[in-house]
XYZ file of C-alpha atoms in Angstrom:
557
model
C 32.734 -34.058 6.376
C 30.794 -33.355 3.195
C 27.572 -34.697 4.729
C 28.081 -32.486 7.802
C 28.384 -29.370 5.614
C 25.333 -30.425 3.611
C 23.319 -30.964 6.813
C 24.362 -27.529 8.099
C 23.252 -25.877 4.854
C 19.911 -27.705 4.814
C 19.311 -26.824 8.460
C 20.126 -23.171 7.730
C 17.750 -23.161 4.746
C 14.968 -24.571 6.929
C 15.523 -21.890 9.570
C 15.602 -19.137 6.931
C 12.359 -20.480 5.448
C 10.408 -20.270 8.721
C 9.547 -16.555 8.629
C 8.647 -16.516 4.885
C 6.361 -19.548 5.387
C 4.699 -17.887 8.391
C 4.128 -14.746 6.304
C 2.529 -16.798 3.510
C 0.284 -18.477 6.083
C -0.748 -15.098 7.528
C -1.327 -13.645 4.061
C -3.503 -16.535 2.867
C -5.550 -16.386 6.077
C -6.114 -12.663 5.574
C -7.077 -13.233 1.953
C -9.650 -15.856 2.987
C -10.959 -13.519 5.683
C -11.553 -10.702 3.186
C -12.222 -12.398 -0.165
C -13.780 -9.875 -2.553
C -11.817 -6.618 -2.699
C -14.929 -4.691 -3.765
C -16.374 -5.437 -0.312
C -13.068 -4.701 1.402
C -11.053 -1.912 -0.277
C -11.296 -0.269 -3.675
C -8.671 2.464 -3.228
C -6.066 2.037 -4.651
C -6.676 -1.605 -5.636
C -9.132 -0.861 -8.444
C -6.963 2.010 -9.697
C -3.966 -0.313 -9.973
C -6.179 -2.924 -11.623
C -7.183 -0.532 -14.415
C -3.639 0.738 -14.916
C -2.528 -2.894 -15.053
C -5.036 -3.502 -17.864
C -3.758 -0.426 -19.707
C -0.116 -1.477 -19.369
C -1.091 -4.993 -20.409
C -2.171 -3.446 -23.714
C 1.089 -1.515 -24.020
C -0.127 1.909 -22.854
C 2.124 3.922 -20.527
C -0.547 6.542 -19.834
C -1.026 5.237 -16.304
C -1.973 6.338 -12.806
C 1.107 7.999 -11.351
C 0.123 9.740 -8.100
C 1.874 7.322 -5.726
C 3.680 6.628 -8.242
C 3.297 2.847 -7.709
C 4.620 1.967 -11.183
C 6.407 -1.286 -10.125
C 3.114 -2.525 -8.653
C 1.326 -1.727 -11.922
C 4.012 -3.570 -13.916
C 3.580 -6.588 -11.630
C -0.207 -6.409 -12.074
C 0.053 -6.277 -15.867
C 2.419 -9.267 -16.038
C 0.473 -11.464 -13.612
C -2.926 -10.650 -15.154
C -1.620 -11.412 -18.632
C -0.264 -14.764 -17.440
C -3.521 -15.625 -15.659
C -5.586 -14.743 -18.721
C -3.679 -17.334 -20.778
C -5.478 -20.008 -18.739
C -8.881 -18.308 -18.679
C -11.941 -18.611 -20.975
C -11.777 -17.188 -24.477
C -13.164 -13.690 -23.758
C -10.801 -10.773 -24.351
C -8.245 -9.813 -21.701
C -9.960 -6.537 -20.814
C -13.449 -8.027 -20.723
C -12.365 -10.909 -18.514
C -10.744 -8.564 -15.975
C -13.715 -6.173 -15.963
C -16.162 -9.044 -15.493
C -14.087 -10.654 -12.735
C -12.182 -7.851 -10.960
C -12.258 -9.532 -7.554
C -10.867 -12.783 -8.965
C -7.952 -10.954 -10.565
C -7.266 -8.817 -7.480
C -7.235 -11.914 -5.271
C -4.812 -13.586 -7.681
C -2.612 -10.475 -7.684
C -2.563 -10.366 -3.892
C -1.646 -14.034 -3.520
C 1.044 -13.732 -6.219
C 2.412 -10.654 -4.446
C 2.545 -12.454 -1.086
C 4.463 -15.386 -2.599
C 6.828 -13.028 -4.427
C 7.514 -10.943 -1.305
C 8.195 -13.997 0.852
C 10.586 -15.425 -1.750
C 12.531 -12.150 -1.709
C 12.665 -12.234 2.098
C 13.982 -15.801 1.999
C 16.693 -15.020 -0.553
C 17.668 -11.817 1.282
C 18.247 -13.861 4.435
C 20.080 -16.533 2.466
C 22.405 -13.938 0.916
C 23.275 -12.502 4.325
C 24.037 -15.971 5.649
C 26.065 -17.097 2.611
C 28.159 -13.936 2.397
C 28.688 -13.295 6.118
C 28.129 -16.660 7.792
C 25.960 -14.877 10.376
C 22.747 -16.928 10.509
C 21.291 -15.194 13.627
C 21.622 -11.785 11.936
C 20.011 -13.082 8.738
C 16.977 -14.449 10.596
C 16.705 -11.351 12.794
C 16.522 -9.037 9.768
C 13.915 -11.342 8.191
C 11.908 -10.802 11.382
C 11.352 -7.098 10.524
C 7.617 -7.321 9.565
C 6.608 -8.741 12.942
C 7.407 -5.612 14.910
C 3.805 -4.355 14.786
C 0.396 -5.520 13.545
C -0.196 -2.902 10.856
C 2.932 -4.106 9.040
C 1.952 -7.784 9.223
C -1.622 -7.164 8.131
C -0.743 -4.815 5.260
C -0.056 -7.866 3.075
C -3.826 -8.282 2.708
C -3.800 -5.199 0.476
C -2.686 -4.851 -3.142
C -0.943 -1.503 -2.962
C 2.636 -0.170 -2.676
C 3.000 -0.537 1.115
C 3.224 -4.377 1.251
C 6.088 -4.219 -1.232
C 8.089 -2.228 1.316
C 8.267 -5.387 3.451
C 10.526 -6.981 0.849
C 12.176 -3.778 -0.307
C 13.284 -2.502 3.107
C 14.612 -5.960 3.998
C 16.599 -5.986 0.732
C 18.020 -2.535 1.562
C 18.969 -3.710 5.058
C 20.539 -6.878 3.629
C 22.635 -4.894 1.150
C 23.752 -2.627 3.998
C 24.809 -5.645 6.075
C 26.869 -6.973 3.162
C 28.411 -3.525 2.766
C 29.291 -3.392 6.472
C 30.954 -6.797 6.180
C 33.064 -5.494 3.294
C 31.414 -7.673 0.667
C 31.569 -4.986 -2.038
C 35.340 -4.684 -1.550
C 35.763 -8.204 -2.936
C 33.543 -7.831 -6.010
C 33.437 -5.832 -9.222
C 31.310 -3.319 -7.294
C 34.226 -2.301 -5.064
C 34.008 1.314 -6.166
C 30.374 1.268 -7.272
C 28.409 0.664 -4.067
C 26.776 4.020 -4.838
C 25.228 2.354 -7.889
C 23.581 -0.408 -5.832
C 22.212 2.035 -3.266
C 21.006 4.423 -5.979
C 19.017 1.720 -7.773
C 17.460 0.431 -4.533
C 16.465 3.873 -3.244
C 15.178 4.984 -6.661
C 13.029 1.865 -6.869
C 11.642 2.495 -3.372
C 10.654 6.071 -4.193
C 8.967 4.823 -7.380
C 6.810 2.593 -5.186
C 5.622 5.529 -3.092
C 6.887 9.024 -2.372
C 6.704 8.350 1.381
C 9.957 6.399 0.886
C 11.826 9.588 -0.056
C 13.614 10.129 3.327
C 15.419 6.803 2.833
C 17.773 8.562 0.434
C 19.543 9.914 3.555
C 20.841 6.565 4.841
C 23.411 5.772 2.091
C 24.785 9.323 2.312
C 26.157 8.409 5.754
C 27.793 5.239 4.408
C 29.326 6.574 1.210
C 32.575 8.511 1.530
C 33.621 11.449 -0.591
C 31.655 14.064 -2.496
C 32.103 12.205 -5.792
C 30.508 8.957 -4.588
C 27.670 10.827 -2.910
C 27.041 12.838 -6.078
C 27.061 9.675 -8.191
C 24.658 8.074 -5.720
C 22.193 10.984 -5.839
C 22.354 11.050 -9.632
C 21.776 7.297 -9.845
C 18.847 7.570 -7.438
C 17.193 10.244 -9.577
C 17.849 8.335 -12.811
C 16.607 4.999 -11.467
C 13.488 6.709 -10.116
C 12.740 8.063 -13.589
C 13.327 4.650 -15.174
C 11.172 2.780 -12.654
C 8.513 5.496 -12.967
C 8.488 5.459 -16.774
C 4.882 6.784 -17.119
C 6.342 10.089 -15.926
C 7.581 10.664 -19.489
C 3.929 10.638 -20.598
C 2.439 12.472 -17.629
C 5.258 14.677 -16.336
C 3.097 17.795 -16.104
C 0.425 16.063 -14.008
C 3.020 14.384 -11.784
C 4.956 17.538 -10.984
C 1.741 19.479 -10.410
C 0.644 16.763 -7.962
C 3.968 16.573 -6.092
C 4.182 20.353 -5.908
C 0.731 20.474 -4.307
C 1.745 17.758 -1.815
C 4.882 19.675 -0.851
C 3.501 23.216 -0.723
C -0.069 22.802 0.515
C -0.772 21.873 4.114
C -3.779 19.563 3.674
C -4.188 15.923 2.707
C -3.653 15.025 -0.946
C -2.331 18.482 -1.788
C -5.332 20.385 -0.475
C -5.388 23.265 1.990
C -3.378 26.459 2.219
C -0.004 26.984 0.535
C 1.777 27.056 3.900
C 3.676 23.725 3.663
C 2.333 22.605 7.051
C -0.523 23.438 9.353
C 1.348 23.731 12.693
C -1.675 22.763 14.776
C -2.413 19.652 12.716
C 1.276 18.777 12.461
C 1.775 18.627 16.232
C -1.551 16.855 16.780
C -0.566 14.151 14.298
C 3.011 13.907 15.582
C 1.609 13.421 19.073
C -0.754 10.742 17.727
C 2.177 8.857 16.166
C 4.226 9.073 19.371
C 1.322 7.872 21.517
C 0.151 5.055 19.241
C 3.536 3.832 17.946
C 5.650 3.919 21.102
C 8.091 1.322 19.743
C 9.316 3.961 17.258
C 10.064 6.296 20.158
C 11.900 3.573 22.095
C 14.069 2.510 19.158
C 14.909 6.140 18.356
C 15.967 6.795 21.960
C 18.053 3.595 21.969
C 19.801 4.556 18.725
C 20.521 8.101 19.896
C 21.950 6.856 23.208
C 24.207 4.372 21.409
C 25.349 7.097 19.010
C 26.128 9.476 21.873
C 28.118 6.775 23.691
C 30.021 5.922 20.502
C 31.122 9.552 20.136
C 33.074 9.450 23.409
C 36.795 9.435 22.427
C 37.838 6.434 24.533
C 34.804 4.468 23.346
C 35.269 5.385 19.705
C 38.847 4.070 19.791
C 37.543 0.623 20.752
C 35.203 0.357 17.761
C 36.899 -1.560 14.968
C 34.259 -1.181 12.260
C 33.198 2.446 12.546
C 30.872 2.070 9.561
C 28.332 0.570 11.975
C 28.121 4.025 13.563
C 27.634 5.657 10.156
C 24.890 3.181 9.244
C 23.145 3.662 12.588
C 23.271 7.449 12.213
C 21.956 7.253 8.635
C 19.001 4.986 9.315
C 18.110 6.816 12.541
C 18.077 10.105 10.618
C 15.868 8.425 7.995
C 13.439 7.281 10.685
C 13.214 10.696 12.371
C 12.811 12.657 9.122
C 10.259 10.135 7.856
C 8.114 10.465 10.975
C 8.250 14.273 10.780
C 7.204 14.284 7.113
C 4.363 11.821 7.720
C 3.127 14.007 10.585
C 2.079 16.508 7.922
C -0.470 14.062 6.469
C -0.663 11.104 8.843
C -2.193 7.776 7.896
C -1.229 4.504 9.558
C -0.036 2.722 6.412
C 2.371 5.580 5.605
C 4.491 4.374 8.543
C 5.036 0.873 7.133
C 8.569 1.419 5.713
C 9.645 3.208 8.899
C 8.176 0.558 11.193
C 10.189 -1.990 9.202
C 13.388 -0.115 10.135
C 12.857 -0.853 13.826
C 14.536 -4.260 13.718
C 17.456 -3.077 11.592
C 18.166 -0.047 13.789
C 18.095 -2.411 16.753
C 20.522 -4.714 14.896
C 22.903 -1.808 14.218
C 22.697 -0.596 17.834
C 23.525 -4.080 19.130
C 26.485 -4.371 16.773
C 27.897 -0.995 17.808
C 27.714 -2.164 21.437
C 29.351 -5.489 20.507
C 32.141 -3.532 18.806
C 32.586 -1.481 21.988
C 32.861 -4.510 24.304
C 34.928 -6.353 21.647
C 33.277 -9.696 22.291
C 31.633 -11.087 19.152
C 30.335 -14.660 19.314
C 27.597 -16.103 17.116
C 25.841 -17.670 20.116
C 25.805 -14.325 21.952
C 24.251 -12.610 18.931
C 21.706 -15.429 18.651
C 20.681 -14.992 22.295
C 20.448 -11.189 22.054
C 18.466 -11.227 18.791
C 16.128 -13.914 20.158
C 15.437 -11.938 23.328
C 14.773 -8.752 21.341
C 12.459 -10.636 18.962
C 10.544 -12.124 21.905
C 10.172 -8.659 23.443
C 8.793 -7.341 20.160
C 6.384 -10.272 19.817
C 5.166 -9.689 23.387
C 4.130 -6.177 22.386
C 0.291 -6.184 22.473
C 0.319 -4.334 19.131
C 2.141 -7.173 17.368
C 0.908 -10.776 16.956
C -1.744 -10.458 19.687
C -3.376 -7.535 17.918
C -3.078 -9.319 14.567
C -5.050 -12.283 15.931
C -7.804 -9.928 17.066
C -7.704 -8.151 13.710
C -8.000 -11.439 11.808
C -10.996 -12.499 13.874
C -12.687 -9.136 13.274
C -12.081 -9.555 9.538
C -13.703 -12.992 9.595
C -16.709 -11.699 11.494
C -17.063 -8.773 9.083
C -16.962 -11.105 6.086
C -19.638 -13.346 7.573
C -21.801 -10.317 8.334
C -21.334 -8.862 4.847
C -22.313 -12.171 3.254
C -25.550 -12.110 5.237
C -26.266 -8.612 3.932
C -25.527 -9.685 0.340
C -28.077 -12.485 0.772
C -30.654 -9.953 1.988
C -29.869 -7.564 -0.888
C -30.382 -10.315 -3.458
C -33.922 -10.816 -2.131
C -34.888 -7.193 -2.816
C -37.052 -6.407 -5.871
C -35.177 -5.567 -9.070
C -35.337 -2.069 -10.544
C -34.681 -0.452 -13.918
C -31.450 1.301 -12.955
C -28.840 1.056 -10.195
C -27.298 4.173 -8.646
C -24.278 3.839 -6.396
C -22.592 6.083 -3.886
C -19.562 4.711 -2.083
C -16.539 5.632 -0.022
C -13.817 3.000 0.421
C -15.785 -0.164 -0.410
C -19.218 -1.346 -1.525
C -21.413 -4.411 -1.782
C -21.464 -4.007 -5.554
C -18.273 -4.449 -7.590
C -19.586 -1.780 -9.981
C -18.630 0.860 -7.383
C -14.989 -0.218 -7.503
C -15.042 -0.371 -11.292
C -16.456 3.151 -11.597
C -13.884 4.481 -9.137
C -10.990 2.728 -10.864
C -12.117 3.882 -14.304
C -12.466 7.529 -13.265
C -9.029 7.537 -11.586
C -7.315 6.093 -14.665
C -6.027 8.534 -17.306
C -8.499 8.491 -20.215
C -10.297 5.711 -18.334
C -13.739 6.700 -19.598
C -12.576 6.688 -23.205
C -10.731 3.376 -22.817
C -13.269 1.391 -20.813
C -16.556 3.324 -20.646
C -18.292 1.677 -23.614
C -17.255 -1.816 -22.567
C -18.355 -1.288 -18.967
C -21.643 0.182 -20.168
C -22.233 -3.038 -22.103
C -21.243 -5.300 -19.212
C -23.106 -3.337 -16.524
C -25.884 -1.359 -18.259
C -28.022 1.265 -16.535
C -25.580 1.928 -13.708
C -24.755 5.386 -12.378
C -22.467 6.934 -9.797
C -23.793 9.767 -7.643
C -21.235 12.559 -7.262
C -22.247 14.452 -4.145
C -20.010 17.397 -5.020
C -22.142 18.072 -8.109
C -25.486 16.652 -7.030
C -25.751 14.710 -10.298
C -25.583 11.151 -11.549
C -22.950 9.945 -14.020
C -23.031 6.871 -16.225
C -20.062 4.833 -17.479
C -19.397 7.424 -20.162
C -19.211 10.082 -17.429
C -22.314 11.720 -18.857
C -24.252 13.683 -16.214
C -27.957 13.255 -15.498
C -30.233 15.093 -13.132
C -32.719 13.306 -10.914
C -35.524 14.599 -13.150
C -33.924 13.115 -16.269
C -33.539 9.743 -14.591
C -37.172 9.768 -13.491
C -38.229 10.341 -17.087
C -36.182 7.382 -18.324
C -36.962 4.972 -15.491
C -40.069 4.315 -13.454
C -38.225 2.517 -10.647
C -34.706 3.285 -9.455
C -32.575 1.562 -6.823
C -30.070 3.752 -5.004
C -27.422 1.998 -2.888
C -25.617 4.438 -0.618
C -22.643 3.018 1.285
C -20.942 6.053 2.789
C -19.386 7.266 6.034
C -20.653 10.803 5.436
C -24.222 11.113 6.709
C -24.769 14.239 4.610
C -24.634 12.126 1.442
C -27.770 10.235 2.470
C -29.670 13.487 2.971
C -28.418 14.850 -0.344
C -29.593 11.753 -2.231
C -33.055 12.060 -0.712
C -33.232 15.785 -1.419
C -32.285 15.649 -5.114
C -35.161 13.274 -5.813
C -37.726 14.798 -3.454
C -37.088 18.274 -4.867
C -38.373 17.094 -8.267
C -41.768 16.542 -6.599
C -42.171 13.653 -9.019
C -40.639 10.873 -6.933
C -41.671 8.614 -4.100
C -38.550 7.966 -1.999
C -38.628 4.894 0.247
C -35.917 3.187 2.274
C -36.211 -0.548 1.579
C -33.068 -1.666 3.413
C -30.774 -0.131 5.991
C -27.779 -1.389 7.944
C -26.161 1.197 10.242
C -23.241 -1.116 11.044
C -21.939 -0.922 7.458
C -23.435 2.521 6.690
C -25.543 1.001 3.919
C -28.939 2.362 2.939
C -30.906 1.207 -0.098
C -33.597 3.468 -1.503
C -36.327 2.591 -3.940
C -37.279 5.626 -6.019
C -40.592 5.401 -7.871
C -41.749 7.862 -10.489
C -45.060 9.416 -9.500
C -45.772 11.567 -12.549
C -43.130 12.659 -15.067
C -44.801 16.018 -15.836
C -41.717 17.099 -17.765
C -41.587 18.630 -21.207
C -40.691 16.382 -24.141
C -37.290 17.997 -24.619
C -36.039 16.257 -21.465
C -37.170 12.800 -22.508
C -34.615 10.070 -22.925
C -35.165 6.797 -24.792
C -37.057 4.545 -22.333
C -34.753 2.486 -20.150
C -31.556 4.074 -21.463
C -28.790 6.205 -19.978
């Protein structure tokens, strides 16, 4: 008898480990297909890297826009641990010299951590409810669509939602099964929900609509008030840099709420109706599964409201949970339609499986026929339907192959770049990635509070004679954020290399103009690749012809 129970537990553990292992496999493959983050994505990875360095030194003056604080805490801890086994250079210097190594390590550590949480979330559901099919089905949440699966290649807040939403769903399942009634948390379920929701909002503000779901599950004004208070308090605790940068944070969030454009830009009209409906239409057309699951949930809710049907439902809290998470999904989509980007939908895409789970359970309650084998069949069929969606695993395979091809192509370009003649100074202009890690380091430094003061001198030593071109000002800035005109650079250096990797064609023209307008420069394109939007210029000084007051020490910026 004992051996039979042991075999059942081991078999259950193996089944619960399948999805986490598959996710690790997918994540490692994506990591190998991308390799260096500087040639893949620098925003927000390099920002989080710099804030991780700062926190690793005990500073709480950190980047707070997302807010993303839990990700920064994770980065600081992991980087500090890694540095214990690294060469003897200082912590900061080692990270700044090897940013891609540290970001890769952070990503892999994150993937392992997320998959462990998913495993234990499934295990908790199984141990406390005995419902293995439900536990595995909820673990299946990331596989609903490709952009959720592939997001684990990034080091940013969104991948963390994979684990966090599954934890929230798992806690809700335990609540629906009455688990809290048999523990010390019998009257404090509001505390658990408050901590979880507060943590989620501290990851990214796009999680905010999730605060609605527990309000449908908690009964009584007092519990709901306690829950809202706990949510606010836990958010402040998990976003502890807010105590240092409260003014900047509230100015930023106010701009996001009031202004109609992306990142708090545009008119103070809350939304731009034209853009709102265009982006809502884009979401509906591209993410049809969200429409289908919303329609399913609403139909089930309408049916459950019929008096004779409602009387048949034993556990009416399933209806409350379904209403709460459906409301969360709808409100979330509407808010994201204001400033739509695909990765903003990640936490809401993850709800698809759980809303489906709740809908199925309401229907099971109505027919009053609950068997584990029936649930297993239904969940399996639903999972197969989701996997058959062309935007799920099939699209991920195509995406992975494209990533591999891009990496191979980029490596060829790097080989060609290394063959080019060396110059006295390197000027960079980049958008979301670059062939030079210096572009990511400059971006991360400038986006970090007091980043220039903290890291400018050290970066100037590690990567001397490097500038960033700011197209908005038409000037060049060194690591100390000191501006230089094209004329001043031509005085200091006889040969300049300008690497422009940008999606905005106007930037290329602006670079050419600022040097040609000096009438003291010979501007020549020595390498161009339209596929990656990379152009490399060689700028040669023809004749300085400038007064002595403009002269800089030779070869120095």
